[in-house]
Amino acid sequence: MILRSRQRDRLMRGVLTASAVLAVGVLVLIVGYVLWQGLPVLSRAFLLEPPAKMGRAGGIFPTIVGTVLLTAGAVVVAAPLGVATAIYLAEYAHQGRLVSLIRFGTESLAGIPSIIFGVFGFLFFVIYLGMGWSVLSGALTLAGMILPTIIRTAEEAMLAVPRAYREVSYSLGGSRWQTITRVVLPNALPGILTGIMLGVGRSVGETAAVIFTAGASLRVPHSVLDPVRTMSVHFYLLAREGISMRNAYGTAAVLVLSVLAVNFVAYYLMHRHLARLRGAGR
Amino acid sequence: MTGRTGGANGSRGPVAVPGSEPGAAKILARDFKFWYGSVPALKGISLEVAPGEQLTIMGPTGSGKTTFLRCLNRLNDLVPGTRFEGSLLIDGRDVYRPGTDVDDLRRRVGMVFALPIPLPMSIFDNVAYGPRLHGVRGRRLAELVERSLRAAALWDEVKDRLGDSAFSLSGGQQQRLSIARVLAVEPEIILMDEPCSGLDPISTLRVEETVEQLRGKYTIVFVTHNPQQAARLGGRVAFFYLGELVECAPAAQLFTRPRDRRTEDYISGRFG
């Protein structure tokens, strides 16, 4: 059947709108369901008290501490290393075979299932380096897991900075490092931040790699060599072992809300940075 | 002695400025050749520019004008796989001599690009970008920015909104901002690579007036593909064609009595 272009246009508009509605709808449904089930559980005590009876009662305080420590540790290790690598790849490395190989390598690493990282972290950090199930082992494993994403997004962001900006900087007598710090990085920052935020999200949500390397202790850790349990792991164990669906949903609600909060803050900061970068404006 | 014809006619000596000593040249190219990979872009350019002179390089796209400019400040270093032969001297020193401080060379040899390229920051920060690279701060910086904007004939239009984004300026203003940005690093030579190619006739006129005011204070090499513009700017005109310097002479002479057939064809608009 031959449709006239106007009919076809209307049809495609319908199909595309439906796709968008479906995609957003699924997201709203999942988040909405978790919050609907979990929000009634939340209370001051739930956030600030330790669990009792393996999580059947009490709060989730140690798992919040565990999540924050592991995620912060992973980002503190992976972000500087990833951005430095990206600067090397985008600005210093001779764009040849070796760099293509490194790029291909990081891209492949980003696609490896997290449980592989978990097993590696277990064998290398926990056993071989003798760190045991600990905050340190978990954070380093997560750092390795999110590193490829940070490298790739940071590099893309830097390569997207117009070449003309670099030429202006060089033509005014700027050195390579001055050009990177004053022109390339400020303009690439939103992209770099996006990569780091993706890393935060993956770290917060990770279970497999964390169970293997940080353990599942319900105590608040006193040193980086103590084991911890994160919220994701707690949720998994509560649901999987049928300990308490109620507290599982409570944990999930805290998880979802904190990820949303981190994203909002990051995008607010990015917006402010962009506004400043483009001049005060009127 | 007036300008001689170089290039295809076989005469390869430097084209002398009337009444100047060869040793006093600000810029001196001697049989300078340049390749991008295996593609020759400059096929033996010999040319001399006196201190304080304004030379116009005229030629069609692909004639090597921009390549020549980008050799003078070594911006071509950013392109991989290039090669050169011959010598290119500024103040008697070869810019390609090993051990040249390229950052310092680029500070002394400023460049205005074909399209205005404001950096994504305020008007003030754009002009201050260069001086800050070289450690100028505080009151001296503010004075330098004002002086540069005045010299680029932009001060009166922007003095009340220095904190605004440079993108809020019109195209012509942005190009004068680019000129101010170059002046702020206090260069000795200013290279202008078709600075009016993206501008309307009125803005073009304003930029040309600005160049007029800079004449004599700086050594200027102005590149254009437009014969009318070359004629308006006056001074000496060098006609580049396919990587060769065809002819170099004072504008009045080049446009009325061109020596080479190709020059005549170009200025009379007979080229495709």
XYZ file of C-alpha atoms in Angstrom:
554
model
C 0.000 0.000 0.000
C 1.316 3.379 -0.890
C 0.677 5.982 1.745
C 0.872 9.589 0.904
C 3.756 11.331 2.580
C 1.502 13.214 4.955
C -0.158 9.997 6.141
C 3.218 8.327 6.500
C 4.430 11.308 8.485
C 1.469 11.048 10.832
C 1.993 7.285 11.219
C 5.674 7.666 12.080
C 4.925 10.404 14.556
C 2.519 8.026 16.269
C 5.003 5.150 16.344
C 7.813 7.330 17.712
C 5.593 8.928 20.342
C 4.420 5.464 21.430
C 8.035 4.295 21.784
C 8.919 7.265 23.960
C 5.835 6.826 26.113
C 6.567 3.105 26.504
C 10.210 3.688 27.489
C 9.372 6.351 30.057
C 6.355 4.348 31.216
C 8.436 1.283 32.108
C 10.813 3.458 34.118
C 7.998 5.210 35.953
C 6.317 1.872 36.644
C 9.425 0.286 38.191
C 10.455 3.296 40.255
C 6.855 3.937 41.235
C 6.292 0.350 42.364
C 9.492 0.298 44.438
C 8.610 3.603 46.101
C 4.981 2.550 46.658
C 6.125 -0.618 48.401
C 9.169 0.846 50.130
C 8.268 4.371 51.235
C 5.858 3.253 54.029
C 8.756 1.293 55.560
C 11.042 4.326 55.779
C 11.521 6.044 59.110
C 14.301 7.677 61.064
C 14.908 4.409 62.867
C 15.044 2.419 59.629
C 17.841 4.694 58.353
C 19.819 5.054 61.579
C 19.521 1.692 63.378
C 21.426 -1.522 62.790
C 19.485 -4.536 61.551
C 18.292 -7.191 63.941
C 17.509 -10.869 63.296
C 19.522 -10.922 59.998
C 17.508 -7.980 58.693
C 14.068 -9.225 59.552
C 13.792 -6.313 61.975
C 15.699 -3.103 62.690
C 17.196 -0.676 60.204
C 19.823 -0.639 57.490
C 22.402 1.842 58.813
C 25.535 -0.343 58.271
C 24.550 -1.046 54.666
C 24.216 2.698 53.946
C 27.716 3.206 55.359
C 28.966 0.270 53.302
C 27.450 1.622 50.081
C 28.863 5.112 50.594
C 32.346 3.801 51.444
C 32.562 1.383 48.518
C 31.208 3.858 45.977
C 33.325 6.762 47.206
C 36.399 4.546 47.286
C 35.772 3.308 43.752
C 35.255 6.832 42.375
C 38.260 8.283 44.222
C 40.463 5.614 42.641
C 38.859 5.351 39.198
C 38.048 8.992 38.369
C 41.587 10.479 38.494
C 43.078 7.403 36.837
C 40.385 7.318 34.157
C 40.558 11.025 33.358
C 44.357 10.925 33.243
C 44.223 7.985 30.843
C 41.660 9.792 28.718
C 43.864 12.912 28.562
C 46.749 10.740 27.436
C 44.675 9.024 24.755
C 42.986 12.188 23.470
C 45.795 14.729 23.726
C 49.204 13.081 23.971
C 49.221 9.658 22.349
C 50.204 9.366 18.720
C 46.940 8.343 17.089
C 48.065 5.001 15.712
C 47.612 1.269 16.070
C 48.525 1.130 19.751
C 45.931 3.723 20.715
C 43.264 1.964 18.657
C 44.160 -1.236 20.482
C 43.879 0.447 23.884
C 40.516 1.910 22.843
C 39.277 -1.467 21.695
C 40.516 -2.977 24.968
C 38.719 -0.467 27.182
C 35.557 -0.840 25.151
C 35.652 -4.625 25.572
C 36.368 -4.279 29.291
C 33.297 -2.079 29.682
C 31.171 -4.929 28.351
C 32.492 -7.686 30.617
C 29.890 -8.996 33.094
C 30.476 -7.692 36.599
C 30.700 -11.180 38.083
C 33.955 -11.683 36.161
C 35.340 -8.588 37.873
C 34.051 -10.061 41.145
C 35.899 -13.334 40.660
C 39.052 -11.506 39.602
C 38.802 -9.207 42.637
C 38.294 -12.215 44.871
C 41.343 -14.075 43.528
C 43.626 -11.030 43.297
C 42.730 -8.631 46.116
C 41.019 -10.928 48.631
C 43.261 -13.994 48.332
C 46.515 -13.113 46.565
C 47.101 -9.691 48.178
C 45.552 -10.935 51.419
C 43.141 -8.035 51.839
C 40.325 -10.400 52.747
C 36.670 -9.498 52.316
C 36.971 -5.783 52.929
C 36.022 -2.244 51.979
C 39.392 -1.975 50.222
C 39.010 -5.136 48.121
C 35.467 -4.135 47.168
C 36.322 -0.548 46.293
C 39.313 -1.547 44.149
C 37.235 -4.155 42.313
C 34.477 -1.647 41.644
C 37.104 0.885 40.527
C 38.353 -1.613 37.948
C 34.802 -2.224 36.849
C 33.877 1.432 36.250
C 37.283 2.532 34.921
C 36.614 1.653 31.246
C 33.362 3.634 31.209
C 35.045 6.686 32.724
C 37.928 6.497 30.249
C 35.645 6.159 27.242
C 33.230 8.936 28.153
C 36.011 11.317 29.226
C 37.925 10.698 26.013
C 34.830 11.222 23.869
C 34.108 14.449 25.739
C 37.637 15.748 25.133
C 37.655 14.792 21.464
C 34.348 16.639 21.091
C 35.953 19.940 22.163
C 36.388 21.848 18.889
C 39.879 21.699 17.446
C 39.587 25.427 16.769
C 39.601 26.161 20.543
C 42.868 24.296 20.872
C 44.336 26.170 17.903
C 43.380 29.518 19.436
C 45.100 28.542 22.667
C 48.240 27.296 20.910
C 48.338 30.330 18.605
C 48.452 32.617 21.646
C 51.520 30.809 22.934
C 49.766 28.326 25.189
C 51.639 25.129 26.015
C 49.957 21.773 25.645
C 49.276 21.447 29.363
C 47.891 25.008 29.579
C 45.639 24.260 26.623
C 44.391 21.075 28.275
C 43.697 22.633 31.660
C 42.238 25.946 30.433
C 40.338 24.986 27.295
C 39.909 21.233 26.893
C 39.015 20.107 30.418
C 36.553 22.919 31.272
C 34.665 22.264 28.044
C 34.779 18.489 28.445
C 33.714 18.553 32.099
C 30.005 17.800 31.554
C 30.907 14.681 29.560
C 33.516 13.604 32.085
C 31.009 14.065 34.884
C 28.442 11.971 33.024
C 30.936 9.096 32.864
C 31.669 9.390 36.576
C 27.950 9.469 37.375
C 27.429 6.319 35.329
C 30.216 4.787 37.421
C 28.543 5.871 40.667
C 25.280 4.332 39.512
C 26.925 1.049 38.601
C 28.837 0.911 41.903
C 25.763 1.614 43.990
C 23.738 -1.011 42.156
C 26.386 -3.717 41.977
C 25.832 -6.980 43.899
C 27.780 -9.862 42.326
C 31.200 -8.220 42.368
C 30.605 -6.862 45.875
C 29.559 -10.141 47.523
C 32.766 -11.722 46.215
C 35.087 -8.990 47.440
C 33.546 -7.009 50.296
C 31.586 -9.781 51.939
C 28.169 -9.346 53.539
C 28.875 -8.399 57.155
C 26.132 -6.527 58.946
C 28.510 -4.615 61.221
C 29.618 -1.009 60.706
C 33.259 -1.263 59.507
C 35.992 0.261 61.676
C 38.765 0.117 59.089
C 39.103 -0.287 55.328
C 40.113 -3.882 55.948
C 36.767 -4.744 57.573
C 34.063 -6.463 55.520
C 30.829 -4.599 54.725
C 27.429 -5.173 53.165
C 26.007 -2.662 50.684
C 22.336 -1.782 50.254
C 22.146 -3.689 46.967
C 23.607 -6.814 48.556
C 21.304 -6.398 51.552
C 18.289 -6.115 49.259
C 19.407 -9.179 47.323
C 19.910 -11.306 50.436
C 16.653 -10.190 52.102
C 14.644 -11.003 48.981
C 16.569 -14.100 47.916
C 16.535 -15.778 51.353
C 12.934 -14.699 51.906
C 13.947 -12.936 55.095
C 11.716 -9.866 54.756
C 10.195 -8.497 51.556
C 9.018 -5.476 53.495
C 12.539 -4.457 54.551
C 13.857 -5.408 51.113
C 11.538 -2.820 49.529
C 12.471 -0.289 52.174
C 16.132 -0.747 51.252
C 15.291 -0.495 47.560
C 13.455 2.782 48.139
C 16.495 4.279 49.904
C 18.683 3.031 47.051
C 16.505 4.586 44.351
C 16.121 7.878 46.181
C 19.837 8.240 46.848
C 20.752 7.537 43.208
C 18.194 10.129 42.098
C 19.554 12.646 44.607
C 23.156 12.137 43.461
C 22.100 12.603 39.840
C 20.150 15.778 40.591
C 23.068 17.320 42.459
C 25.505 16.375 39.690
C 23.332 17.863 36.953
C 22.719 21.004 38.983
C 26.465 21.500 39.424
C 27.039 20.815 35.729
C 24.410 23.361 34.758
C 25.994 25.997 36.927
C 29.400 25.214 35.481
C 28.067 25.516 31.917
C 26.411 28.831 32.674
C 29.654 30.195 34.078
C 31.646 28.832 31.145
C 29.461 30.643 28.641
C 29.920 33.934 30.461
C 27.499 35.640 32.770
C 25.117 36.380 29.919
C 22.044 38.475 30.219
C 64.165 47.816 -7.242
C 60.597 46.648 -7.518
C 59.107 43.213 -6.910
C 60.238 40.488 -9.219
C 58.310 37.546 -10.476
C 59.136 34.302 -8.737
C 57.882 30.779 -9.205
C 57.401 29.378 -12.645
C 59.544 31.974 -14.383
C 62.521 30.467 -12.636
C 63.611 33.539 -10.719
C 63.789 32.349 -7.115
C 65.535 35.137 -5.253
C 63.778 36.838 -2.350
C 61.364 39.506 -3.461
C 62.877 42.640 -2.042
C 61.004 45.499 -0.446
C 61.862 48.805 -2.107
C 64.777 50.445 -0.321
C 65.375 47.846 2.364
C 68.378 45.751 3.261
C 67.824 41.987 3.005
C 69.324 41.502 6.477
C 66.706 43.738 8.079
C 63.763 41.592 6.968
C 61.191 40.687 9.626
C 60.133 37.631 7.639
C 62.333 36.015 5.031
C 61.419 32.849 3.138
C 64.058 31.258 0.937
C 62.882 28.586 -1.466
C 60.582 27.258 1.257
C 58.727 24.048 0.416
C 56.113 22.219 2.450
C 54.286 18.903 2.134
C 51.247 17.346 3.834
C 52.171 13.672 3.543
C 53.147 13.359 -0.107
C 51.035 16.312 -1.252
C 53.099 19.427 -1.936
C 51.419 22.547 -0.556
C 54.232 25.056 -1.064
C 56.605 24.637 -3.994
C 59.491 26.937 -3.194
C 58.360 30.266 -1.803
C 60.852 33.118 -1.657
C 59.477 36.214 -0.033
C 60.518 39.046 2.212
C 58.484 41.207 4.589
C 60.008 44.317 6.158
C 59.415 45.269 9.806
C 56.153 47.192 10.133
C 55.083 46.318 6.614
C 51.621 45.036 5.739
C 51.806 42.399 3.037
C 48.704 40.935 1.422
C 48.812 37.370 0.162
C 46.129 36.833 -2.473
C 45.188 33.586 -4.147
C 42.450 31.054 -4.732
C 41.607 28.203 -2.365
C 44.385 25.611 -2.331
C 47.095 28.058 -3.326
C 49.059 27.547 -0.113
C 48.292 30.929 1.518
C 47.049 29.453 4.785
C 49.792 26.823 4.827
C 52.372 29.599 4.559
C 50.855 31.427 7.548
C 50.650 28.239 9.590
C 54.338 27.598 8.984
C 55.250 31.052 10.288
C 53.739 30.281 13.718
C 54.338 26.533 13.369
C 50.676 25.724 13.903
C 51.243 23.092 11.222
C 53.138 21.128 13.884
C 49.692 19.947 15.040
C 49.179 18.168 11.715
C 50.877 14.773 11.585
C 53.009 13.742 8.614
C 54.236 17.106 7.339
C 57.658 17.879 5.861
C 59.497 21.027 4.808
C 62.577 22.155 2.897
C 64.329 25.474 2.581
C 64.394 28.169 5.198
C 61.877 30.421 6.847
C 63.396 33.184 8.937
C 61.859 35.592 11.435
C 64.293 38.265 12.626
C 67.036 36.303 10.897
C 66.390 33.073 12.841
C 64.902 29.986 11.263
C 61.551 29.150 12.867
C 62.221 25.459 12.205
C 65.653 25.544 13.847
C 65.844 22.696 16.400
C 65.449 23.982 19.921
C 63.093 26.822 18.936
C 60.762 27.771 21.799
C 57.550 27.222 19.829
C 55.290 28.674 22.566
C 57.339 31.877 22.565
C 57.364 31.974 18.762
C 53.572 31.773 18.724
C 53.293 34.555 21.267
C 55.424 36.777 19.030
C 53.568 35.713 15.878
C 49.840 36.175 16.529
C 47.117 34.788 14.312
C 43.543 35.743 13.465
C 41.610 32.826 11.992
C 39.233 32.742 9.031
C 36.137 32.382 11.169
C 35.840 34.245 14.444
C 36.484 31.731 17.211
C 35.401 33.157 20.539
C 36.337 30.828 23.381
C 33.291 29.846 25.457
C 33.928 32.419 28.169
C 33.276 36.108 28.781
C 34.469 38.952 26.551
C 37.032 39.967 29.177
C 38.300 36.416 29.677
C 38.716 35.967 25.924
C 41.070 38.943 25.677
C 42.743 38.028 28.969
C 43.310 34.413 27.900
C 46.697 35.028 26.243
C 48.199 37.345 28.887
C 47.114 34.957 31.648
C 48.999 32.145 29.914
C 52.097 34.253 30.307
C 51.501 35.166 33.928
C 49.946 38.667 33.665
C 47.521 39.308 36.552
C 45.541 41.987 38.346
C 45.588 45.644 37.310
C 48.122 45.189 34.555
C 45.824 42.576 33.044
C 42.784 44.878 33.158
C 44.780 47.685 31.526
C 46.092 45.366 28.852
C 42.584 44.115 28.057
C 41.264 47.677 27.731
C 44.184 48.790 25.564
C 43.787 45.755 23.293
C 40.030 46.253 22.905
C 40.603 49.943 22.085
C 43.251 49.070 19.510
C 40.817 46.615 17.913
C 38.144 49.370 17.828
C 35.799 47.332 20.005
C 36.115 48.998 23.407
C 33.236 51.457 23.066
C 30.842 48.694 22.046
C 31.672 46.284 24.891
C 33.014 48.350 27.794
C 29.754 48.042 29.733
C 29.373 44.308 29.292
C 32.826 42.768 29.587
C 31.371 39.950 31.693
C 28.941 38.861 28.991
C 29.513 35.769 26.931
C 31.635 36.358 23.846
C 28.940 34.514 21.906
C 26.582 37.448 22.506
C 28.627 39.554 20.058
C 27.876 39.829 16.338
C 30.155 38.083 13.830
C 32.071 41.257 13.024
C 32.471 42.102 16.710
C 33.659 38.547 17.389
C 36.336 38.912 14.728
C 37.507 42.232 16.225
C 37.493 40.440 19.594
C 39.819 37.858 18.032
C 42.090 40.705 16.923
C 42.033 42.193 20.436
C 42.870 38.768 21.848
C 45.940 38.590 19.615
C 47.010 42.173 20.430
C 46.819 41.369 24.154
C 49.843 39.046 23.956
C 51.791 41.962 22.440
C 52.953 40.199 19.284
C 55.416 41.558 16.734
C 53.799 39.928 13.733
C 50.080 39.433 13.103
C 48.923 36.815 10.622
C 45.385 37.252 9.331
C 43.957 34.246 7.563
C 41.002 35.526 5.504
C 39.603 37.248 8.603
C 36.592 38.586 6.707
C 35.504 35.402 4.964
C 32.462 34.941 7.197
C 31.471 38.605 7.451
C 29.021 40.883 5.670
C 30.374 43.916 3.740
C 29.834 46.394 6.600
C 31.595 44.201 9.162
C 34.329 43.550 6.606
C 34.846 47.288 6.275
C 35.160 47.687 10.061
C 37.776 44.922 10.223
C 39.681 46.497 7.333
C 39.643 49.864 9.129
C 41.035 48.128 12.204
C 43.837 46.617 10.122
C 44.463 50.103 8.715
C 45.007 51.438 12.239
C 47.390 48.626 13.140
C 49.550 49.242 10.075
C 53.069 50.357 10.924
C 52.817 49.222 14.556
C 52.969 45.552 13.679
C 54.254 43.507 10.788
C 51.059 42.190 9.202
C 50.546 39.378 6.729
C 46.959 39.484 5.505
C 45.606 36.566 3.482
C 42.614 36.948 1.184
C 41.171 35.225 -1.857
C 39.444 38.440 -2.846
C 41.274 40.733 -5.341
C 39.067 43.721 -4.454
C 40.018 43.392 -0.813
C 43.704 43.099 -1.684
C 43.380 46.261 -3.770
C 41.609 48.125 -0.944
C 44.252 47.181 1.594
C 47.061 48.500 -0.610
C 50.680 47.815 0.266
C 52.429 44.988 -1.500
C 50.423 42.061 -2.813
C 51.828 38.562 -3.285
C 49.839 36.341 -5.635
C 49.971 32.650 -4.681
C 48.784 30.015 -7.099
C 48.976 26.220 -6.616
C 51.730 26.520 -4.036
C 53.829 28.970 -6.010
C 54.464 32.641 -5.536
C 53.577 33.882 -9.004
C 54.224 37.549 -8.529
C 54.720 40.091 -5.790
C 54.380 43.834 -6.348
C 52.825 46.973 -4.884
C 49.048 46.796 -5.255
C 48.851 49.697 -7.701
C 51.311 47.993 -10.003
C 50.030 44.437 -9.628
C 46.466 45.361 -10.433
C 47.246 47.666 -13.352
C 50.264 45.982 -14.935
C 50.455 42.347 -13.834
C 53.544 40.625 -15.221
C 52.189 37.112 -15.258
C 49.298 35.847 -17.325
C 47.899 33.916 -14.312
C 47.808 37.043 -12.179
C 45.978 38.875 -14.931
C 43.456 36.046 -15.275
C 42.873 35.968 -11.521
C 42.362 39.672 -10.942
C 40.146 39.987 -14.004
C 37.978 37.141 -12.709
C 38.761 34.746 -15.517
C 39.443 31.880 -13.092
C 36.692 29.402 -12.458
